[in-house]
Tab-separated table of C-alpha atoms in Angstrom:
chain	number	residue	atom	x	y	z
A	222	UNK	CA	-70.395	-17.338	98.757
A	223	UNK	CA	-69.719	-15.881	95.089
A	224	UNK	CA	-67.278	-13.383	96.796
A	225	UNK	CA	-65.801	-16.425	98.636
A	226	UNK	CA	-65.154	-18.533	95.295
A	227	UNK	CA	-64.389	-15.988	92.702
A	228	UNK	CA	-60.652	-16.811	93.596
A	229	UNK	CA	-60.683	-20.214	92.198
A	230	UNK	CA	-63.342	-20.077	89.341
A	231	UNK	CA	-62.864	-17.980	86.146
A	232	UNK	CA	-64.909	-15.158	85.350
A	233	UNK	CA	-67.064	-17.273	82.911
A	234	UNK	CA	-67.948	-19.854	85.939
A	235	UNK	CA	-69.425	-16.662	88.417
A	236	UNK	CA	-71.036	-15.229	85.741
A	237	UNK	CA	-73.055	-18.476	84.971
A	238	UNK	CA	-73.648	-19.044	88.675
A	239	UNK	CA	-75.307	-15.689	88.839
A	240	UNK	CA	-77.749	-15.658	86.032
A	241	UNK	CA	-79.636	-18.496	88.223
A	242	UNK	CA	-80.255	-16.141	91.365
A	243	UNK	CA	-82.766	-12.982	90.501
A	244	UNK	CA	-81.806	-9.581	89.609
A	245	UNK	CA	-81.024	-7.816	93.051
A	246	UNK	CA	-78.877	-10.399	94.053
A	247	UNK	CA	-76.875	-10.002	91.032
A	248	UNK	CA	-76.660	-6.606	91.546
A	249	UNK	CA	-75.847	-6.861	95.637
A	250	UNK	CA	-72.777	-9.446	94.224
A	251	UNK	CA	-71.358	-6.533	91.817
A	252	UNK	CA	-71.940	-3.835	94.902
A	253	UNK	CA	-70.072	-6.457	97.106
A	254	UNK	CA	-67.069	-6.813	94.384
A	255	UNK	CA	-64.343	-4.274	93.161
A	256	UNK	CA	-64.497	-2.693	90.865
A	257	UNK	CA	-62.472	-4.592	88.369
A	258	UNK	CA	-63.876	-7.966	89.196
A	259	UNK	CA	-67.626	-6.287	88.859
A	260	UNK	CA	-66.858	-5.150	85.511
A	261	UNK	CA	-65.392	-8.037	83.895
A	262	UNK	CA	-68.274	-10.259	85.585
A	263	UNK	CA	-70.680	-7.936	84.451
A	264	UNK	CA	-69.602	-8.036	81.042
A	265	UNK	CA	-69.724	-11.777	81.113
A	266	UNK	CA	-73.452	-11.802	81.962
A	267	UNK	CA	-75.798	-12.840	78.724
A	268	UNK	CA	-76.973	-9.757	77.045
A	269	UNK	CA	-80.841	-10.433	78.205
A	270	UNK	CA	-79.546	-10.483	81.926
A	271	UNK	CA	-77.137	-7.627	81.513
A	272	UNK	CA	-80.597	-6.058	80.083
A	273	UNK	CA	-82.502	-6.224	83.080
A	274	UNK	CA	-79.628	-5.954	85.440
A	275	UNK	CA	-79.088	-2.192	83.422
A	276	UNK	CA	-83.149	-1.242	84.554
A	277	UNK	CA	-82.706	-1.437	88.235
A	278	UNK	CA	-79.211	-0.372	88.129
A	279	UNK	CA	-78.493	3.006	90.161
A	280	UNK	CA	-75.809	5.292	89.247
A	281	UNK	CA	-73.234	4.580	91.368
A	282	UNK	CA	-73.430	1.285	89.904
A	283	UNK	CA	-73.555	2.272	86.504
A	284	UNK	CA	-70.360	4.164	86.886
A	285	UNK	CA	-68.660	1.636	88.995
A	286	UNK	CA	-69.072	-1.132	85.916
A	287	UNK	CA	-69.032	1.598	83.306
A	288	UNK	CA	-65.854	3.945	84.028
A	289	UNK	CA	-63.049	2.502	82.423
A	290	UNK	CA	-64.925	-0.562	81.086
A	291	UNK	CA	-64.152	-1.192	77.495
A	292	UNK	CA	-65.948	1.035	75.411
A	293	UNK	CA	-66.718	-1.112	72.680
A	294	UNK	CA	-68.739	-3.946	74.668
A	295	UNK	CA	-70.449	-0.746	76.781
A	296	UNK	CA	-71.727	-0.076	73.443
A	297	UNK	CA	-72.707	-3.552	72.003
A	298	UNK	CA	-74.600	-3.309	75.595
A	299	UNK	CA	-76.202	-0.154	76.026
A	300	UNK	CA	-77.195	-0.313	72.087
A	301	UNK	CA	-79.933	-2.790	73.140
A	302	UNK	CA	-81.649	-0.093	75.509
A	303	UNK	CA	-83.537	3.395	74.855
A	304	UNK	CA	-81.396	5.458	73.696
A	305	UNK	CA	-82.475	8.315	75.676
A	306	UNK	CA	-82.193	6.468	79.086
A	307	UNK	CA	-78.564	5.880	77.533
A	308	UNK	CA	-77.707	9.099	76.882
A	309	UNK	CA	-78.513	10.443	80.875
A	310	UNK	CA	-76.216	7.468	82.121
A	311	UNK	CA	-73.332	8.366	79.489
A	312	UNK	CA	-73.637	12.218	81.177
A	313	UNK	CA	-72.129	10.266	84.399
A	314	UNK	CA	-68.824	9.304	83.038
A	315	UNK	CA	-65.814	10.767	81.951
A	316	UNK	CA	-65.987	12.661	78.781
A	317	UNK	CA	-63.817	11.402	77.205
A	318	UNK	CA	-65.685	7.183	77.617
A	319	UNK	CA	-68.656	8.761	77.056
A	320	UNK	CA	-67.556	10.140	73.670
A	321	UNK	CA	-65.934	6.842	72.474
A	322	UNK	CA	-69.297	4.785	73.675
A	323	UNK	CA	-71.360	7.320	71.681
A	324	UNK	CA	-69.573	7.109	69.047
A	325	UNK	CA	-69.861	3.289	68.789
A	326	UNK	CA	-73.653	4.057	69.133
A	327	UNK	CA	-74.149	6.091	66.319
A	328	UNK	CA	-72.994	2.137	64.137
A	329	UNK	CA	-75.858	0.252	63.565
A	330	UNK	CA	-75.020	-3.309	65.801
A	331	UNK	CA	-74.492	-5.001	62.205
A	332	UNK	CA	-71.763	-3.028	60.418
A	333	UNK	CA	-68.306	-2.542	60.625
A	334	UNK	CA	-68.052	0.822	62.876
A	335	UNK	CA	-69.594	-1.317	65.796
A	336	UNK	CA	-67.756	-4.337	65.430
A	337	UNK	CA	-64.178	-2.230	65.350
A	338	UNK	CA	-61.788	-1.173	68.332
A	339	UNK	CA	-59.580	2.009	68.279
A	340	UNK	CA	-56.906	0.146	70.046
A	341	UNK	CA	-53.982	0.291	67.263
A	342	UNK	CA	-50.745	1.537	65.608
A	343	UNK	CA	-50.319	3.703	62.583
A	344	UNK	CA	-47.679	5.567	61.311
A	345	UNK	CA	-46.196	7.900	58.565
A	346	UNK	CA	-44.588	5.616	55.620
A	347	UNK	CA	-41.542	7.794	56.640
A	348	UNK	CA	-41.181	6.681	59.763
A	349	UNK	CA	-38.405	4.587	61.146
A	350	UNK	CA	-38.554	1.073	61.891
A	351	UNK	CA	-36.495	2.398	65.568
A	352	UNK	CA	-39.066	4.975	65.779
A	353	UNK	CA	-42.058	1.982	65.435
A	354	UNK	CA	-40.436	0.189	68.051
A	355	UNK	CA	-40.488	2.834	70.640
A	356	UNK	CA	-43.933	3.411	69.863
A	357	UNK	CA	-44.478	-0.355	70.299
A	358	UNK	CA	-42.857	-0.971	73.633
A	359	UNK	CA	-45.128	2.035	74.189
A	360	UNK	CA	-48.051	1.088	73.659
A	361	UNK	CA	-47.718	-2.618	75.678
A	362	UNK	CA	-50.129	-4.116	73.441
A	363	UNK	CA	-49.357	-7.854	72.166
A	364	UNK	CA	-52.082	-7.783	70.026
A	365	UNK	CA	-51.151	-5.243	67.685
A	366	UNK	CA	-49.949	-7.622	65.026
A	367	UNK	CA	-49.673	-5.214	61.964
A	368	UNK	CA	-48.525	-1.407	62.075
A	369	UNK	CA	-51.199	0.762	59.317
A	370	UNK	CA	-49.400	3.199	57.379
A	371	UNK	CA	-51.447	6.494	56.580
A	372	UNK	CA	-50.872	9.419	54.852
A	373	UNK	CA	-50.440	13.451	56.499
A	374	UNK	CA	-54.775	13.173	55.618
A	375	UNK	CA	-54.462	10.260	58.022
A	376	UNK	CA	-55.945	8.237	54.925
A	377	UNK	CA	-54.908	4.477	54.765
A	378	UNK	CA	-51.940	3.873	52.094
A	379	UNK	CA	-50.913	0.254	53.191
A	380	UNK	CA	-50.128	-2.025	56.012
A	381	UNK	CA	-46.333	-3.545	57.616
A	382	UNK	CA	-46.641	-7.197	59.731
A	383	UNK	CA	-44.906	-5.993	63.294
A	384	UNK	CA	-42.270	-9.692	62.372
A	385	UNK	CA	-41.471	-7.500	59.517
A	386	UNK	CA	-40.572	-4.487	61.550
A	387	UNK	CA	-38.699	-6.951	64.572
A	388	UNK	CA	-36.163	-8.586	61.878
A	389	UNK	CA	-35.690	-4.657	59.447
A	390	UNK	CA	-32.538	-2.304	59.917
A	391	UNK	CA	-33.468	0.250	62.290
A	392	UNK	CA	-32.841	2.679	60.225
A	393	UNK	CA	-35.399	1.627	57.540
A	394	UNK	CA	-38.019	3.841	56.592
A	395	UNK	CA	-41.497	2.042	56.147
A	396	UNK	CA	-42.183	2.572	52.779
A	397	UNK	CA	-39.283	0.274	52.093
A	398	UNK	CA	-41.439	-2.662	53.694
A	399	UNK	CA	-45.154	-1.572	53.282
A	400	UNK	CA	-47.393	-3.755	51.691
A	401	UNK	CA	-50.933	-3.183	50.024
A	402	UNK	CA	-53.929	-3.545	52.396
A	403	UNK	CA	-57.535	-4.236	52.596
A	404	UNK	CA	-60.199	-2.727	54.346
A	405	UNK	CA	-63.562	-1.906	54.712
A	406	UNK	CA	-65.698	0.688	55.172
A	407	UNK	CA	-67.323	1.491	58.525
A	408	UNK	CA	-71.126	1.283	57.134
A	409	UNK	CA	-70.223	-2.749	56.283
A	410	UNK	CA	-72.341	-5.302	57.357
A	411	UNK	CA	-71.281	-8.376	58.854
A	412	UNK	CA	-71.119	-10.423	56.142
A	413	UNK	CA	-69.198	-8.209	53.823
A	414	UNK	CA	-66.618	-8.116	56.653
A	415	UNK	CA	-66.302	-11.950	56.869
A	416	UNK	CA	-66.387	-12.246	53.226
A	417	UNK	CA	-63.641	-9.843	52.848
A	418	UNK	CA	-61.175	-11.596	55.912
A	419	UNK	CA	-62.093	-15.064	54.207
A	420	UNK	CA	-61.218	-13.312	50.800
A	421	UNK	CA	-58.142	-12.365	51.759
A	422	UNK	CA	-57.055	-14.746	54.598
A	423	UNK	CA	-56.785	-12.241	57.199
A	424	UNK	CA	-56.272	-12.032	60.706
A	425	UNK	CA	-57.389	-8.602	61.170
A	426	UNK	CA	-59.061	-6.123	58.782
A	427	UNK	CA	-58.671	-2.107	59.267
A	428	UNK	CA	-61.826	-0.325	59.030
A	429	UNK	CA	-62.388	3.153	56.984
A	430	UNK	CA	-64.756	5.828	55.982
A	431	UNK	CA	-65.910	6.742	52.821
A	432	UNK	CA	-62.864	9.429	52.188
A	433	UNK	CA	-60.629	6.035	53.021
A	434	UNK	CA	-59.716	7.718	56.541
A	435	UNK	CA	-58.919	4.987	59.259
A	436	UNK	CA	-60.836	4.479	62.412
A	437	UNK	CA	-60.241	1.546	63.504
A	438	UNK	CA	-59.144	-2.639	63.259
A	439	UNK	CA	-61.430	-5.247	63.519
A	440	UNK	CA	-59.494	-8.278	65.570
A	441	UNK	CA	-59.678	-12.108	65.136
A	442	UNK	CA	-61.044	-13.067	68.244
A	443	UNK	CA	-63.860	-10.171	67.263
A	444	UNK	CA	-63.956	-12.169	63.544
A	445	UNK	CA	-64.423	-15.334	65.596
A	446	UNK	CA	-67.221	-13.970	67.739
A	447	UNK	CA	-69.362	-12.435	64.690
A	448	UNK	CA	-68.818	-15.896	62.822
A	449	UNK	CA	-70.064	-17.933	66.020
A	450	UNK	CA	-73.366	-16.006	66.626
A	451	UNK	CA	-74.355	-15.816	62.460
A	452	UNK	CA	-73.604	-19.762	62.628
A	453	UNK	CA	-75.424	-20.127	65.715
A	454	UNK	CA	-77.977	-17.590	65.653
A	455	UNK	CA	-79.127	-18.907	61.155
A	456	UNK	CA	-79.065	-22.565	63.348
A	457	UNK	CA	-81.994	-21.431	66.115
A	458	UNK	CA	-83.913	-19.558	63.610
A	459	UNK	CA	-84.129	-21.675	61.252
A	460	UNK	CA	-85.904	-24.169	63.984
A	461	UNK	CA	-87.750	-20.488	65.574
A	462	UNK	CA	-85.635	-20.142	68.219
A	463	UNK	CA	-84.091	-15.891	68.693
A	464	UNK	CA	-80.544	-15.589	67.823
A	465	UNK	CA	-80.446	-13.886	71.034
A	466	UNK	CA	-81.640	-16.934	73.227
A	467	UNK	CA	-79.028	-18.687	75.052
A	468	UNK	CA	-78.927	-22.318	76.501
A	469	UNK	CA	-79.393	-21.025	80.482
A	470	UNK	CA	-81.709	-18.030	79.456
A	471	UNK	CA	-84.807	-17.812	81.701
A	472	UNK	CA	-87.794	-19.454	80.837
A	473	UNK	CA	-90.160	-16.661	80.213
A	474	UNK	CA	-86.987	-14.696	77.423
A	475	UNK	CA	-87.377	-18.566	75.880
A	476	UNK	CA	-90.823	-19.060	75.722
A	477	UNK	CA	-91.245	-15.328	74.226
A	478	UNK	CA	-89.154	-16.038	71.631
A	479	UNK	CA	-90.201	-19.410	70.795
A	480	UNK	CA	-93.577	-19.505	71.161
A	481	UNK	CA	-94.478	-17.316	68.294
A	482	UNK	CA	-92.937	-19.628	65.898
A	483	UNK	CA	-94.646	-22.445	67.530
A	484	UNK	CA	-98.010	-20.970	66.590
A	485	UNK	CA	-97.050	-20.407	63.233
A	486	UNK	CA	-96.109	-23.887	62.672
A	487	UNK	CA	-99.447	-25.170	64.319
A	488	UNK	CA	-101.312	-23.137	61.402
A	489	UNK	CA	-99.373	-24.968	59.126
A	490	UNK	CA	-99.976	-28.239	60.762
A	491	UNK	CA	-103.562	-27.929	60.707
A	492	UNK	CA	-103.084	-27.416	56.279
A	493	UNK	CA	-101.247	-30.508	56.421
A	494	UNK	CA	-103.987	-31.575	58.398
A	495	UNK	CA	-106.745	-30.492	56.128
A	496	UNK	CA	-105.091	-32.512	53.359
A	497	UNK	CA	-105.829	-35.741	54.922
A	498	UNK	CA	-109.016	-34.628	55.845
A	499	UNK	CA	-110.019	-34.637	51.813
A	500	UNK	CA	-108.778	-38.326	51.837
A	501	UNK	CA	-110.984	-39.212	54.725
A	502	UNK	CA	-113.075	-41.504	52.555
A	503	UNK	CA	-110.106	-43.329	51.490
A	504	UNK	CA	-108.440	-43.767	54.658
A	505	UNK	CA	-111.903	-45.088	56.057
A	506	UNK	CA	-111.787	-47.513	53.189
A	507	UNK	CA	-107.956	-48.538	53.513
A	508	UNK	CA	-106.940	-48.358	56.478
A	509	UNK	CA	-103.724	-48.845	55.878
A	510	UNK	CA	-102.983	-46.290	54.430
A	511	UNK	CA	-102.784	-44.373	57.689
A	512	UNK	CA	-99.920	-46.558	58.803
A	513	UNK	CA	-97.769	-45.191	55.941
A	514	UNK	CA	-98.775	-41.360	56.121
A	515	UNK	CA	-95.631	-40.721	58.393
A	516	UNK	CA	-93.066	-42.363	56.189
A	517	UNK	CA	-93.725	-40.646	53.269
A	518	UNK	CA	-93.816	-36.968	54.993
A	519	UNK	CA	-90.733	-38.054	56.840
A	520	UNK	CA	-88.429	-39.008	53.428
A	521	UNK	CA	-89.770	-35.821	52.201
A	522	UNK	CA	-89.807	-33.976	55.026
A	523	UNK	CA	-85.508	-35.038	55.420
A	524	UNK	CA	-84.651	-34.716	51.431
A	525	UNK	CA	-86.136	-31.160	51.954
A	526	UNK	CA	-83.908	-30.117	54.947
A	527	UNK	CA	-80.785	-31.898	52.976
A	528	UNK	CA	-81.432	-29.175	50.064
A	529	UNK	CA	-82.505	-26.582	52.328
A	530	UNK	CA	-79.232	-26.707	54.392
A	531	UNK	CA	-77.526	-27.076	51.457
A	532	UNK	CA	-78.434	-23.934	49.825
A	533	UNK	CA	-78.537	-21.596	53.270
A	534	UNK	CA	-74.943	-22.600	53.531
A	535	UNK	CA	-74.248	-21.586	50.010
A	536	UNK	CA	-76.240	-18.081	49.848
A	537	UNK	CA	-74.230	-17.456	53.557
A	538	UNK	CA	-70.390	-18.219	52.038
A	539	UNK	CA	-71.577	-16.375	48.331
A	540	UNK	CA	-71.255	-19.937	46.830
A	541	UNK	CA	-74.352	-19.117	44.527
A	542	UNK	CA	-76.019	-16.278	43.785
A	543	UNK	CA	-79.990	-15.564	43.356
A	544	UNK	CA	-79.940	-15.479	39.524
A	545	UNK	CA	-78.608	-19.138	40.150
A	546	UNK	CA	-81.482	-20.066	41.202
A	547	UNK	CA	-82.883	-22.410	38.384
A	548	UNK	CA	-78.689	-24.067	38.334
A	549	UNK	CA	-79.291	-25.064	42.072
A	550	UNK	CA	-83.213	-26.143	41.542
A	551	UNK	CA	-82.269	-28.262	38.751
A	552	UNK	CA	-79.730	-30.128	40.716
A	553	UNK	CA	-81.574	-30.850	43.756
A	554	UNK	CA	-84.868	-31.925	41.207
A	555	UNK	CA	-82.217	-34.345	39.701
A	556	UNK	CA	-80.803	-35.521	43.175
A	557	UNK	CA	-84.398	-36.006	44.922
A	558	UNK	CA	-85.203	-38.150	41.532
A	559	UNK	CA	-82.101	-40.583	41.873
A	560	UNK	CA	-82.700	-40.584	45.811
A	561	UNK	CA	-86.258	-41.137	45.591
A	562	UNK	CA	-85.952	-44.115	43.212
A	563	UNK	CA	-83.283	-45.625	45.740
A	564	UNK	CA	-85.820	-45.257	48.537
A	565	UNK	CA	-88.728	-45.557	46.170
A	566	UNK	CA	-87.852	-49.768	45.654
A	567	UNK	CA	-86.689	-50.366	49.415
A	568	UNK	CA	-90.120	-48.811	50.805
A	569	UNK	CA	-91.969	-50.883	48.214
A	570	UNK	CA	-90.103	-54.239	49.007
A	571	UNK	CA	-90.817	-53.027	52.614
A	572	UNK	CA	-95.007	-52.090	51.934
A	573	UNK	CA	-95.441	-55.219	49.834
A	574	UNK	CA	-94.271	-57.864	52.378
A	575	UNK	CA	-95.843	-55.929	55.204
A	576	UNK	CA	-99.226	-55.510	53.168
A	577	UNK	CA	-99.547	-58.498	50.794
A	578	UNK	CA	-100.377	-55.707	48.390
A	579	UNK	CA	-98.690	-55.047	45.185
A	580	UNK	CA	-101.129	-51.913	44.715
A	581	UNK	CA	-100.199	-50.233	47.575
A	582	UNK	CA	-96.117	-50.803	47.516
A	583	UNK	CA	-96.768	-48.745	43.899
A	584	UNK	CA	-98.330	-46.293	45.100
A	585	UNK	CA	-96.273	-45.583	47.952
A	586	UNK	CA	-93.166	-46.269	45.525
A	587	UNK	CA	-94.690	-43.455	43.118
A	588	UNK	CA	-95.490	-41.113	45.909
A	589	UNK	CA	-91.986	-41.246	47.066
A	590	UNK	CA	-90.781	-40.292	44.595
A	591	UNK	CA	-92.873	-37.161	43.466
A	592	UNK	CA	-92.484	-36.236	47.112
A	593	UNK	CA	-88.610	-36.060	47.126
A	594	UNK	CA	-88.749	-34.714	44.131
A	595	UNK	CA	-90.891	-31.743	44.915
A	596	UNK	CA	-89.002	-31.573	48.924
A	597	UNK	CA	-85.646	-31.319	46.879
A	598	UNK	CA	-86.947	-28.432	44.665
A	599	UNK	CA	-88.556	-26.790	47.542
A	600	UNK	CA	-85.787	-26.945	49.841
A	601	UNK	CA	-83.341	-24.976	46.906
A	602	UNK	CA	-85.917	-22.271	46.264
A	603	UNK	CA	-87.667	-21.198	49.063
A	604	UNK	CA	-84.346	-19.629	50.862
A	605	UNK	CA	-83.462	-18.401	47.663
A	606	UNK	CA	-86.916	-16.463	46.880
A	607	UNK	CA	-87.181	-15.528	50.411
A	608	UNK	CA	-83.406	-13.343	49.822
A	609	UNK	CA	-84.408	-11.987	46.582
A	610	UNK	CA	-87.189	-10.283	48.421
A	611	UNK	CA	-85.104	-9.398	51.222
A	612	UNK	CA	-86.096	-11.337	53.703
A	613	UNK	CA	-83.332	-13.758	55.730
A	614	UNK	CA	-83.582	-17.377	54.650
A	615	UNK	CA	-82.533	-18.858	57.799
A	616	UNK	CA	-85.408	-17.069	59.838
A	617	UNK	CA	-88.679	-19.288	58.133
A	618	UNK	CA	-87.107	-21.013	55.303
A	619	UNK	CA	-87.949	-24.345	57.750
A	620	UNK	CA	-91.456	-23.909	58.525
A	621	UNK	CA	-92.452	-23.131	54.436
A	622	UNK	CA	-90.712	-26.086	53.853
A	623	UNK	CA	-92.443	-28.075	56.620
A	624	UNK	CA	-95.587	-27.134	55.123
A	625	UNK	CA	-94.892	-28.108	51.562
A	626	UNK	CA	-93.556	-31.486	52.464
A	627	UNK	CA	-96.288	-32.469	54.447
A	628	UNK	CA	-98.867	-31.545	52.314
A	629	UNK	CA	-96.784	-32.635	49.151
A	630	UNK	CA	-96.464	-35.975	50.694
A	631	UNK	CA	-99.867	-36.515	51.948
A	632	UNK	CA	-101.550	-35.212	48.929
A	633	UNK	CA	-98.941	-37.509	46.608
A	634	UNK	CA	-99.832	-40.275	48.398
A	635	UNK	CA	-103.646	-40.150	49.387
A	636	UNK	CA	-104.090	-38.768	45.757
A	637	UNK	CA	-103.074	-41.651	43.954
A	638	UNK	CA	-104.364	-44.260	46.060
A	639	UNK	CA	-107.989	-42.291	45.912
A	640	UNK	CA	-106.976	-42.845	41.983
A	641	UNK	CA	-105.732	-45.694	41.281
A	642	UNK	CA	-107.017	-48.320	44.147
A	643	UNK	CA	-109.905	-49.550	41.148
A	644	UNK	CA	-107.222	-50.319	38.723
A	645	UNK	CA	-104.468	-51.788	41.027
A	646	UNK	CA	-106.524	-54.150	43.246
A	647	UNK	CA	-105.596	-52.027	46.629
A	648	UNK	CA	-109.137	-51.839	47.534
């Protein structure tokens, strides 16, 4: 049926369709296909799919998707599996693919080597502009959008737009029109090579080794990818969800990679937990109390996630820096005060016409206040400590912060109506 339909739905469509049918029917679909419809669908596939699809492959399959594929995503695909396994497929293709995809496997997934393409143009700075344009109409590729100029070491001297090259004398030699250029080098992570295309406002960024030879480009549409998934993947860890789940990933890949976090957070529940439990005398005493437990953990609980997004999105773009740490925890300390006073009276008018008690619209106005205070502080800190030991800030900055807000609030709140019930009438 697949087969049937693959002539009026897009490559995207049959891939989705097929990652809800099992494995061997995925792989009877790609046997069924040709072999340039099998390798763009395959390609298509979420990694944890292509994953187990890759385990029961055989190798007349592997070299039906594999020979000719792009080398680059063969890599970003068979980086995920044993290398060893990898390296008796990669003996079934042509020599000259299996060199390429090796060589994108010796780049750790996060740096610039993996992320690049070979796919480009360079030149002598005493070439023609005629003799680029031959090479161009060559080459066929639209995408090349800037020709690299090296020197006889093949080591990167500077860069000419092609619209430069399309409007020059022919005639012109391109030294006469070459510009300086950025790169960087092939052992870059990530984000060094977004902070470097941001830097400079750049389409496309060449990438070099430490003796400044070129190897490659690193596109826009590649630039748009890597900026998706960090955006996407800091989002679903920061709530414990993998980077590499995706929204139609099976059930078991989603409760493997959730699940985990969802114990953690239970431990840290049952703290919060063990906070009211102190109070228990109190509570018993006034009941009402009980009633307002939620809405003091949930102002806190919200001011914290305000500074905690905050500040991810500022150690992610470079706006601060760790020894800024006390700068940005002063600001959010002064911000949860203001906000806390604002929500500090409405709650109160709120308690005190609910309760007919004066007593407890303080307290609750007092606890508010520390709480948001304290959530603010928190939520600036934590992501911050948690990078200046190395650690990534988006992965449990949410569930440390959980934990100190809840028991923050609780203990803010229980504490000074266990304190100060005698002297304000509550009891």
């Amino acid at each position: 049926m697949l087969n049937k339909e693959f002539s009026v739905k897009t490559v995207r469509e049959i891939a989705t369709d097929l990652e809800k049918v099992n494995r061997e029917e995925i792989l009877s679909f790609l046997d069924t296909s040709t072999k340039t419809t099998a390798q763009h669908v395959f390609f298509e596939l979420s990694t944890h799919v292509i994953v187990d699809v890759f385990s029961i492959m055989n190798d007349d399959m592997f070299k039906k998707i594999f020979t000719k594929a792009d080398t680059h995503r063969a890599a970003r695909v068979l980086s995920r599996l044993n290398r060893d396994a990898v390296d008796k497929k990669l003996a079934l293709l042509p020599k000259i693919t299996s060199r390429e995809i090796k060589d994108f496997l010796n780049y750790n997934e996060n740096t610039a080597g993996f992320l690049m393409e070979t796919n480009l143009l360079s030149c002598s700075k005493d070439d023609t502009v005629e003799t680029v344009l031959t090479k161009l109409r060559k080459l066929g590729d639209r995408r090349i959008l800037t020709v690299y100029i090296v020197d006889d070491e093949a080591k990167l001297i500077g860069r000419v737009p092609v619209h430069y090259i399309a409007i020059a004398k022919p005639e012109q030699q391109l030294d006469e029109l070459m510009y300086q250029v950025h790169s960087v080098q092939a052992m870059a992570t990530r984000e060094e090579v977004l902070n470097s295309i941001e830097t400079h406002s750049l389409l496309q960024i060449p990438v070099v080794d430490i003796h400044n030879h070129l190897l490659g480009i690193i596109r826009n549409d590649m630039v748009l990818a890597v900026s998706r998934e960090e955006v996407s993947g800091d989002l679903q860890t920061m709530f414990g969800a993998g980077k590499e789940e995706h929204a139609l990933s099976r059930t078991s890949f989603a409760v493997r990679k959730r699940l985990p976090w969802l114990q953690i957070n239970l431990v840290t529940a049952f703290l919060a937990s063990m906070v009211v439990g102190f109070f228990e005398d109190t509570i018993a005493k006034i009941t009402i109390l009980a009633i307002f437990l939620p809405v003091v953990a949930g102002q806190s609980g919200n001011t914290g996630s305000q500074a905690l997004a905050v500040t991810i999105r500022g150690l992610a773009l470079k706006e601060i820096r760790i020894g800024q740490w006390l700068r940005v925890a002063k600001k959010e300390l002064m911000v949860g005060f203001i906000n806390g006073v604002a929500v500090a009276i409405t709650t109160g008018i709120v308690v005190f016409f609910w309760s007919s008690s004066l007593g407890i619209a303080v307290v609750i106005g007092i606890s508010m206040i520390l709480s948001m205070v304290i959530a603010g502080f928190a939520g600036a800190v934590i992501p911050i400590g948690l990078k200046a030991i190395g650690q990534d800030p988006a992965t449990s900055s949410s569930i440390i912060l959980t934990t100190v807000t809840d028991i923050c609030g609780f203990l803010s709140f229980l504490g000074l109506a266990s304190t100060l019930s005698t002297a304000l009438g509550i009891v």
